[in-house]
mmCIF file of N, CA and C in Angstrom:
data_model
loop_
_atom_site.group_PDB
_atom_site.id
_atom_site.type_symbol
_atom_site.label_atom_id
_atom_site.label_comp_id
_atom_site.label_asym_id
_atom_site.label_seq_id
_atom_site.Cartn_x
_atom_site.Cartn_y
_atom_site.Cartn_z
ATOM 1 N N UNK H 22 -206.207 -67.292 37.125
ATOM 2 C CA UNK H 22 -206.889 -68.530 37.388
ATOM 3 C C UNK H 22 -206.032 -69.371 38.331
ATOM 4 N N UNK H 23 -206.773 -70.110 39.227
ATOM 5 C CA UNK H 23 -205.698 -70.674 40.035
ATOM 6 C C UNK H 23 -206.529 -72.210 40.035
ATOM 7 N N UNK H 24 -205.389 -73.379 39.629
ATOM 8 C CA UNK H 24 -205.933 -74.636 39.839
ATOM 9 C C UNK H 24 -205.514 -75.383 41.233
ATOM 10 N N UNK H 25 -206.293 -76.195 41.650
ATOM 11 C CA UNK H 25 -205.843 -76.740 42.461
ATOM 12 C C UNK H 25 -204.907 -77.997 42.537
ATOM 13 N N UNK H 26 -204.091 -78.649 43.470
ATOM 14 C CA UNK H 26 -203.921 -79.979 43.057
ATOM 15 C C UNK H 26 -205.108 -81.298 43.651
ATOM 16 N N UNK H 27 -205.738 -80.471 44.329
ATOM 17 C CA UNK H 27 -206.307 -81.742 44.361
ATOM 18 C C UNK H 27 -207.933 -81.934 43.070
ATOM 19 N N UNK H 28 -207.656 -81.147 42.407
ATOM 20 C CA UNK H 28 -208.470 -80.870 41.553
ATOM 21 C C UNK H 28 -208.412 -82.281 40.144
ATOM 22 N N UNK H 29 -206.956 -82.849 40.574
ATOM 23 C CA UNK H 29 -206.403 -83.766 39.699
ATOM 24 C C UNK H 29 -206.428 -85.150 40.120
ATOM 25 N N UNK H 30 -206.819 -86.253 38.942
ATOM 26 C CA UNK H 30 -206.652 -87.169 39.315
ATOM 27 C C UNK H 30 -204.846 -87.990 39.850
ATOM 28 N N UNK H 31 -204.859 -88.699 40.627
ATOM 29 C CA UNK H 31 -203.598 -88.917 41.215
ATOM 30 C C UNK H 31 -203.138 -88.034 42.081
ATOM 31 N N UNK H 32 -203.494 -87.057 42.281
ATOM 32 C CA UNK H 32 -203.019 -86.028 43.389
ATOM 33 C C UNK H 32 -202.578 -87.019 45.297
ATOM 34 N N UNK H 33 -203.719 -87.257 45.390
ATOM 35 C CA UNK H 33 -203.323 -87.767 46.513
ATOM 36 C C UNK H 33 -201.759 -88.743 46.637
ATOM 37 N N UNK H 34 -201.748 -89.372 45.415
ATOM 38 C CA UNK H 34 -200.626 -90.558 45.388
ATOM 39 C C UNK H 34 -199.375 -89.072 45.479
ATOM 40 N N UNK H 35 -198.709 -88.569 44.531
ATOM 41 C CA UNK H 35 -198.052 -87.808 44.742
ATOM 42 C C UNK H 35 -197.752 -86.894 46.120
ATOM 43 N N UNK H 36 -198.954 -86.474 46.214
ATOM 44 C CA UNK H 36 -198.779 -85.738 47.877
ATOM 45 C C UNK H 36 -198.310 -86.203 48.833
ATOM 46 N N UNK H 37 -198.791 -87.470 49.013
ATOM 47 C CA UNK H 37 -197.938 -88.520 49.998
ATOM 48 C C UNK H 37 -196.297 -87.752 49.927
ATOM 49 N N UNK H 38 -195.858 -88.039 48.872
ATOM 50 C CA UNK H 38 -194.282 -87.719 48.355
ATOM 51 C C UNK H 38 -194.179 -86.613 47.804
ATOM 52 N N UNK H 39 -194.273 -85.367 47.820
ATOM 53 C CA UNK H 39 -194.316 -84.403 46.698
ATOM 54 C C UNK H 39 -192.992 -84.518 46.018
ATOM 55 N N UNK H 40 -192.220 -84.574 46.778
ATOM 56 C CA UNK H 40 -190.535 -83.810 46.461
ATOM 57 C C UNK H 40 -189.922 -84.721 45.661
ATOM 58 N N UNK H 41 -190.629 -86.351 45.065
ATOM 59 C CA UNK H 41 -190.076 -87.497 43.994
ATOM 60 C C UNK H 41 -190.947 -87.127 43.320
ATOM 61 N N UNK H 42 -190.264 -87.787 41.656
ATOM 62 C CA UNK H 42 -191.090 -88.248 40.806
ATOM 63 C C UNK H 42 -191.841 -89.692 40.669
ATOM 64 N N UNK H 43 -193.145 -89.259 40.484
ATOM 65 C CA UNK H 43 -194.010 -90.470 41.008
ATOM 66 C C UNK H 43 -194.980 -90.584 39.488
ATOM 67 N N UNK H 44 -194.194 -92.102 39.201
ATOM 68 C CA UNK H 44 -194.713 -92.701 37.864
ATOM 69 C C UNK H 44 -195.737 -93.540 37.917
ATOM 70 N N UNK H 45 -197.051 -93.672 36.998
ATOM 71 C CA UNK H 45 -197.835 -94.540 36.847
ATOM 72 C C UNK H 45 -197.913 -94.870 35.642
ATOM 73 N N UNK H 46 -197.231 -95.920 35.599
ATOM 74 C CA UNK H 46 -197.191 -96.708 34.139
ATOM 75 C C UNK H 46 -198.449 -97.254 33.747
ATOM 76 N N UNK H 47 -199.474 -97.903 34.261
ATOM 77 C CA UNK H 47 -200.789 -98.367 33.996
ATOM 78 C C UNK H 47 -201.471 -97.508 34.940
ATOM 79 N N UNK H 48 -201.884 -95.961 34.594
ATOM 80 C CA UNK H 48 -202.411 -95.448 35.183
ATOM 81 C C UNK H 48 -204.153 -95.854 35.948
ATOM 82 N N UNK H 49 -204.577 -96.722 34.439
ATOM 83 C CA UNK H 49 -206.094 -97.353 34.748
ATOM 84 C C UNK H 49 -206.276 -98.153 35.541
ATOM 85 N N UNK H 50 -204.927 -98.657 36.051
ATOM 86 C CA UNK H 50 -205.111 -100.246 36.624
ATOM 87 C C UNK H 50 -204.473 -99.959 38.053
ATOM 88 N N UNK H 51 -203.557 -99.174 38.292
ATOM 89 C CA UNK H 51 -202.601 -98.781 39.260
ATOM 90 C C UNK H 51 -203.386 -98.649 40.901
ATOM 91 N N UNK H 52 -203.206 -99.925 41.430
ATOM 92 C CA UNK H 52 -203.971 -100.343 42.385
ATOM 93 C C UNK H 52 -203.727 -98.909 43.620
ATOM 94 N N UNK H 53 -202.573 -98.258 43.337
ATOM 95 C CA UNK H 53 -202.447 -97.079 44.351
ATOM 96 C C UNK H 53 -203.803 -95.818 43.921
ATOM 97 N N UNK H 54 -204.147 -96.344 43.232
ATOM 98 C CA UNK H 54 -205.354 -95.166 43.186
ATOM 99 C C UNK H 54 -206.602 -96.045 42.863
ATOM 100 N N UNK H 55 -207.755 -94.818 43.748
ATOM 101 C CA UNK H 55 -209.240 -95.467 43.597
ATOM 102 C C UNK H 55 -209.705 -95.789 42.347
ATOM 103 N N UNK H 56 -210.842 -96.102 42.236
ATOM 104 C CA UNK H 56 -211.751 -96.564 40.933
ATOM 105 C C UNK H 56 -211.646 -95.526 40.136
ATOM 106 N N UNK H 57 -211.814 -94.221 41.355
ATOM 107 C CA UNK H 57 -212.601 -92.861 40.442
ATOM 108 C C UNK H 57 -211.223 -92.352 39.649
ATOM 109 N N UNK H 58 -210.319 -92.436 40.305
ATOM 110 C CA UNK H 58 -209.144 -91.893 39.473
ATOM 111 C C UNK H 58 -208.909 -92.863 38.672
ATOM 112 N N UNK H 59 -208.878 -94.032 38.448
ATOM 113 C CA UNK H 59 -208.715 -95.052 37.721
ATOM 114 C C UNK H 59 -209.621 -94.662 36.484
ATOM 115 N N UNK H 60 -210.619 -94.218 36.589
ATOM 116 C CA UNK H 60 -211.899 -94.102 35.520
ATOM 117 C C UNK H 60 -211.410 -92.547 35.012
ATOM 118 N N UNK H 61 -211.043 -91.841 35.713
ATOM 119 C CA UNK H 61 -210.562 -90.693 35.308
ATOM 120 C C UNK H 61 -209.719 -90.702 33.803
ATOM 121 N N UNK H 62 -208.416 -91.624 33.901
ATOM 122 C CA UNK H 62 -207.519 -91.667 33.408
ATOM 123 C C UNK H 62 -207.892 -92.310 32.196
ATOM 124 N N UNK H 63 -208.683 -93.557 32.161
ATOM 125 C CA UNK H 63 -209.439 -94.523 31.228
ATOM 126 C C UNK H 63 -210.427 -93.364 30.354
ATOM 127 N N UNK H 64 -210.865 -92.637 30.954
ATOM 128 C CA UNK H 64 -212.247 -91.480 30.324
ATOM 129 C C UNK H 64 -211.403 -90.606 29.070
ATOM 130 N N UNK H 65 -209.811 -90.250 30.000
ATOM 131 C CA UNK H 65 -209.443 -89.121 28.791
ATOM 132 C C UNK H 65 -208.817 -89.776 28.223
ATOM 133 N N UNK H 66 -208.020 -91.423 27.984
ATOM 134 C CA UNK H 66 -207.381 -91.833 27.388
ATOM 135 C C UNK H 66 -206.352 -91.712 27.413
ATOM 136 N N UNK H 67 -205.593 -91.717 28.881
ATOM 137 C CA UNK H 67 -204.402 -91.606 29.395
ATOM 138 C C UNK H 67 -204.240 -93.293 30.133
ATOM 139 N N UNK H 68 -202.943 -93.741 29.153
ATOM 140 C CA UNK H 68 -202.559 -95.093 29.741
ATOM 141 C C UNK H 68 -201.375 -94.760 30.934
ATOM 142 N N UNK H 69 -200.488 -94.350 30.520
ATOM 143 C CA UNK H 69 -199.293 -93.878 31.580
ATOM 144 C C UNK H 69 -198.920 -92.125 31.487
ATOM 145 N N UNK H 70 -199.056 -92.011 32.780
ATOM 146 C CA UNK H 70 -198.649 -90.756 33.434
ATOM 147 C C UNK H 70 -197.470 -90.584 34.346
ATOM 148 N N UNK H 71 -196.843 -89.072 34.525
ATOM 149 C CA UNK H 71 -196.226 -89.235 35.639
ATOM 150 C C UNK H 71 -196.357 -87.674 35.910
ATOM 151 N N UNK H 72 -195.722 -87.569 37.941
ATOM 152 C CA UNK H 72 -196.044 -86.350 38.062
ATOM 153 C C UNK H 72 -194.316 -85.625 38.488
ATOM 154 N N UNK H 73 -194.367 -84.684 38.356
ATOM 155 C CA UNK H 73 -192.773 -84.111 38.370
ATOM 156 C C UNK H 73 -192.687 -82.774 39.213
ATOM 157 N N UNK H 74 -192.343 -82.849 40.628
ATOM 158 C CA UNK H 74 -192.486 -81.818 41.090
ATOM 159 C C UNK H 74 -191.338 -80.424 40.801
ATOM 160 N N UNK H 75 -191.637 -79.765 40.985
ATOM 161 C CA UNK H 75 -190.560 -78.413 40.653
ATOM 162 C C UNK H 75 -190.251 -77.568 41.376
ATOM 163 N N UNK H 76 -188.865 -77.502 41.880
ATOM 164 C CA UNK H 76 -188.516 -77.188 42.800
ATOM 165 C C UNK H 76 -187.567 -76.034 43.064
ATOM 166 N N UNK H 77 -187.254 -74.634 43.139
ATOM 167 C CA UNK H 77 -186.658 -73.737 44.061
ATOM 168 C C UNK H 77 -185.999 -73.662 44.974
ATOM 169 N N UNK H 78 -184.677 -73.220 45.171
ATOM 170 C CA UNK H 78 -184.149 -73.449 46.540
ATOM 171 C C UNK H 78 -184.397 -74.350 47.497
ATOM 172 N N UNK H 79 -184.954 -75.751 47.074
ATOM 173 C CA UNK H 79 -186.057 -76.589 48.662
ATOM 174 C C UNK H 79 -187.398 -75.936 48.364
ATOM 175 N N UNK H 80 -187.512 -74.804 48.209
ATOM 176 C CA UNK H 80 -189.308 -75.045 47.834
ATOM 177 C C UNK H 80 -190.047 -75.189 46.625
ATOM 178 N N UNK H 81 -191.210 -75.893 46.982
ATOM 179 C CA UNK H 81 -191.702 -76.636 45.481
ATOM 180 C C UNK H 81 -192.462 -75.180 45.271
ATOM 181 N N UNK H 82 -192.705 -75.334 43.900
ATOM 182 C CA UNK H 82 -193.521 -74.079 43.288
ATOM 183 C C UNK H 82 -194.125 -74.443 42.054
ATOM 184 N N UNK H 83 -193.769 -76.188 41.537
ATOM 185 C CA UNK H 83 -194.935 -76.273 40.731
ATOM 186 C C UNK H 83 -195.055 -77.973 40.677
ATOM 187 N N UNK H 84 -195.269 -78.079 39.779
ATOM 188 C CA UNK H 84 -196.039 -79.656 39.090
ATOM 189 C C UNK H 84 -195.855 -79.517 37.665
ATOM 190 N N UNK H 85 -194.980 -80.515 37.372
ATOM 191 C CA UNK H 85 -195.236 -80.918 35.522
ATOM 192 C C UNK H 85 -196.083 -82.565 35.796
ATOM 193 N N UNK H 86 -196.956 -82.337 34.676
ATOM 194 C CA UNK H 86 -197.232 -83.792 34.425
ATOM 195 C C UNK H 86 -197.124 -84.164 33.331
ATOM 196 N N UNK H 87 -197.150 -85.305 33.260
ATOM 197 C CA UNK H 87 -196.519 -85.827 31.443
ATOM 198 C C UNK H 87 -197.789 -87.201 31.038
ATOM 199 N N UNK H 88 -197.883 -87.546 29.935
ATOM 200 C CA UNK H 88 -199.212 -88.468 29.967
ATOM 201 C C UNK H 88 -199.072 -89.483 28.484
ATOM 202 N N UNK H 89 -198.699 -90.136 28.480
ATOM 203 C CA UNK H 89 -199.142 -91.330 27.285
ATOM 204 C C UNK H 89 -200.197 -91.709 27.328
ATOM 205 N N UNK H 90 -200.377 -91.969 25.831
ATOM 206 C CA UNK H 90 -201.835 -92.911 24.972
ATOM 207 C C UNK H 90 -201.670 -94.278 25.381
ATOM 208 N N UNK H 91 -200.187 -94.624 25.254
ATOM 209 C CA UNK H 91 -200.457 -95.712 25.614
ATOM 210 C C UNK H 91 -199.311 -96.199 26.509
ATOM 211 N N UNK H 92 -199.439 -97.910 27.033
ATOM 212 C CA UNK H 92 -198.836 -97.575 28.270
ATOM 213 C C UNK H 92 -196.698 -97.451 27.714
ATOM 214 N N UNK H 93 -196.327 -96.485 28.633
ATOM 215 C CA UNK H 93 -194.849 -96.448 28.751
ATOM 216 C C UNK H 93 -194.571 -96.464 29.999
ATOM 217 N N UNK H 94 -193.064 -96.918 29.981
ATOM 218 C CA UNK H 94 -191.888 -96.892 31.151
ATOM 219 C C UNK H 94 -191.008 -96.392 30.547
ATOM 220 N N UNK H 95 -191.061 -95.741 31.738
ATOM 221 C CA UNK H 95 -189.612 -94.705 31.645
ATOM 222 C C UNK H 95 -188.213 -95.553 31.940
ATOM 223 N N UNK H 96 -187.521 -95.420 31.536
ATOM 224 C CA UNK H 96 -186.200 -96.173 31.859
ATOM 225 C C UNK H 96 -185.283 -95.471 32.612
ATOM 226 N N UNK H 97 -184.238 -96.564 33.301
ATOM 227 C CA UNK H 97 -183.910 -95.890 34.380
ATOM 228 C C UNK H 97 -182.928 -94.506 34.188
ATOM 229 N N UNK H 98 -182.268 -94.290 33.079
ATOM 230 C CA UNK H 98 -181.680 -92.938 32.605
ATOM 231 C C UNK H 98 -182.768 -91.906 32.768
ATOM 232 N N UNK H 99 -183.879 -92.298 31.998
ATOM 233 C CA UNK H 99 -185.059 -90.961 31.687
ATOM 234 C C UNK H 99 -185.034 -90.905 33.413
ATOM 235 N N UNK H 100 -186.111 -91.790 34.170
ATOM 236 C CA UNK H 100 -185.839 -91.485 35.153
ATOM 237 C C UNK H 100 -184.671 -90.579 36.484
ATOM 238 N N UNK H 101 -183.500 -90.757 36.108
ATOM 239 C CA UNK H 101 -182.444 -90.151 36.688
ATOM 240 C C UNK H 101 -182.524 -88.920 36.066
ATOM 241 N N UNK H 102 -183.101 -88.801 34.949
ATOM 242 C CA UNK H 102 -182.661 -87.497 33.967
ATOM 243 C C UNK H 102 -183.648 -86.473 34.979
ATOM 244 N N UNK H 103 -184.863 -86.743 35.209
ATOM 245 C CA UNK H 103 -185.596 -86.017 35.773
ATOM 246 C C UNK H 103 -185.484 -85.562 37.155
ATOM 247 N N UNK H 104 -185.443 -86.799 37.792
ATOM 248 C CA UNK H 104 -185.110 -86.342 38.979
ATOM 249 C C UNK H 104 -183.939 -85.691 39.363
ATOM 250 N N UNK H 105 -183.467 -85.044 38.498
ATOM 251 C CA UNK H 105 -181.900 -84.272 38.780
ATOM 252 C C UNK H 105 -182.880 -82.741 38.663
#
């Protein structure tokens, strides 16, 4: 089976940047994305998300995403933790 990324809501925001981790703490409200992804996130009951690219030698080869009920921030350790 092969998914796509743009198959996902927030995709576009990430793509911009693939190679950071790109957090949406109020995913419903998060003026960087449209209505439809906004409604996306509100539909499955995802308050904060983030996307985590994965990386190989310099090349990416996947995507983790991570998702709260309700809204979180990551702090700036978690943050550093990941992006390492």
């Amino acid at each position: 089976m092969q998914i796509l990324i743009e198959d996902f809501a927030g995709a576009e925001l990430w793509r911009a940047n693939p190679n950071r981790l790109t957090v949406l703490e109020d995913a419903q409200n998060d003026p960087r994305l449209n209505e439809s992804e906004q409604a996306t996130f509100a539909e499955l009951d995802i308050a904060s998300v983030l996307f985590m690219p994965l990386t190989q030698g310099g090349r990416w080869i996947g995507l983790v995403s991570m998702s709260w009920r309700n809204l979180y921030s990551l702090s700036e350790d978690e943050k550093s933790l990941l992006q390492a």
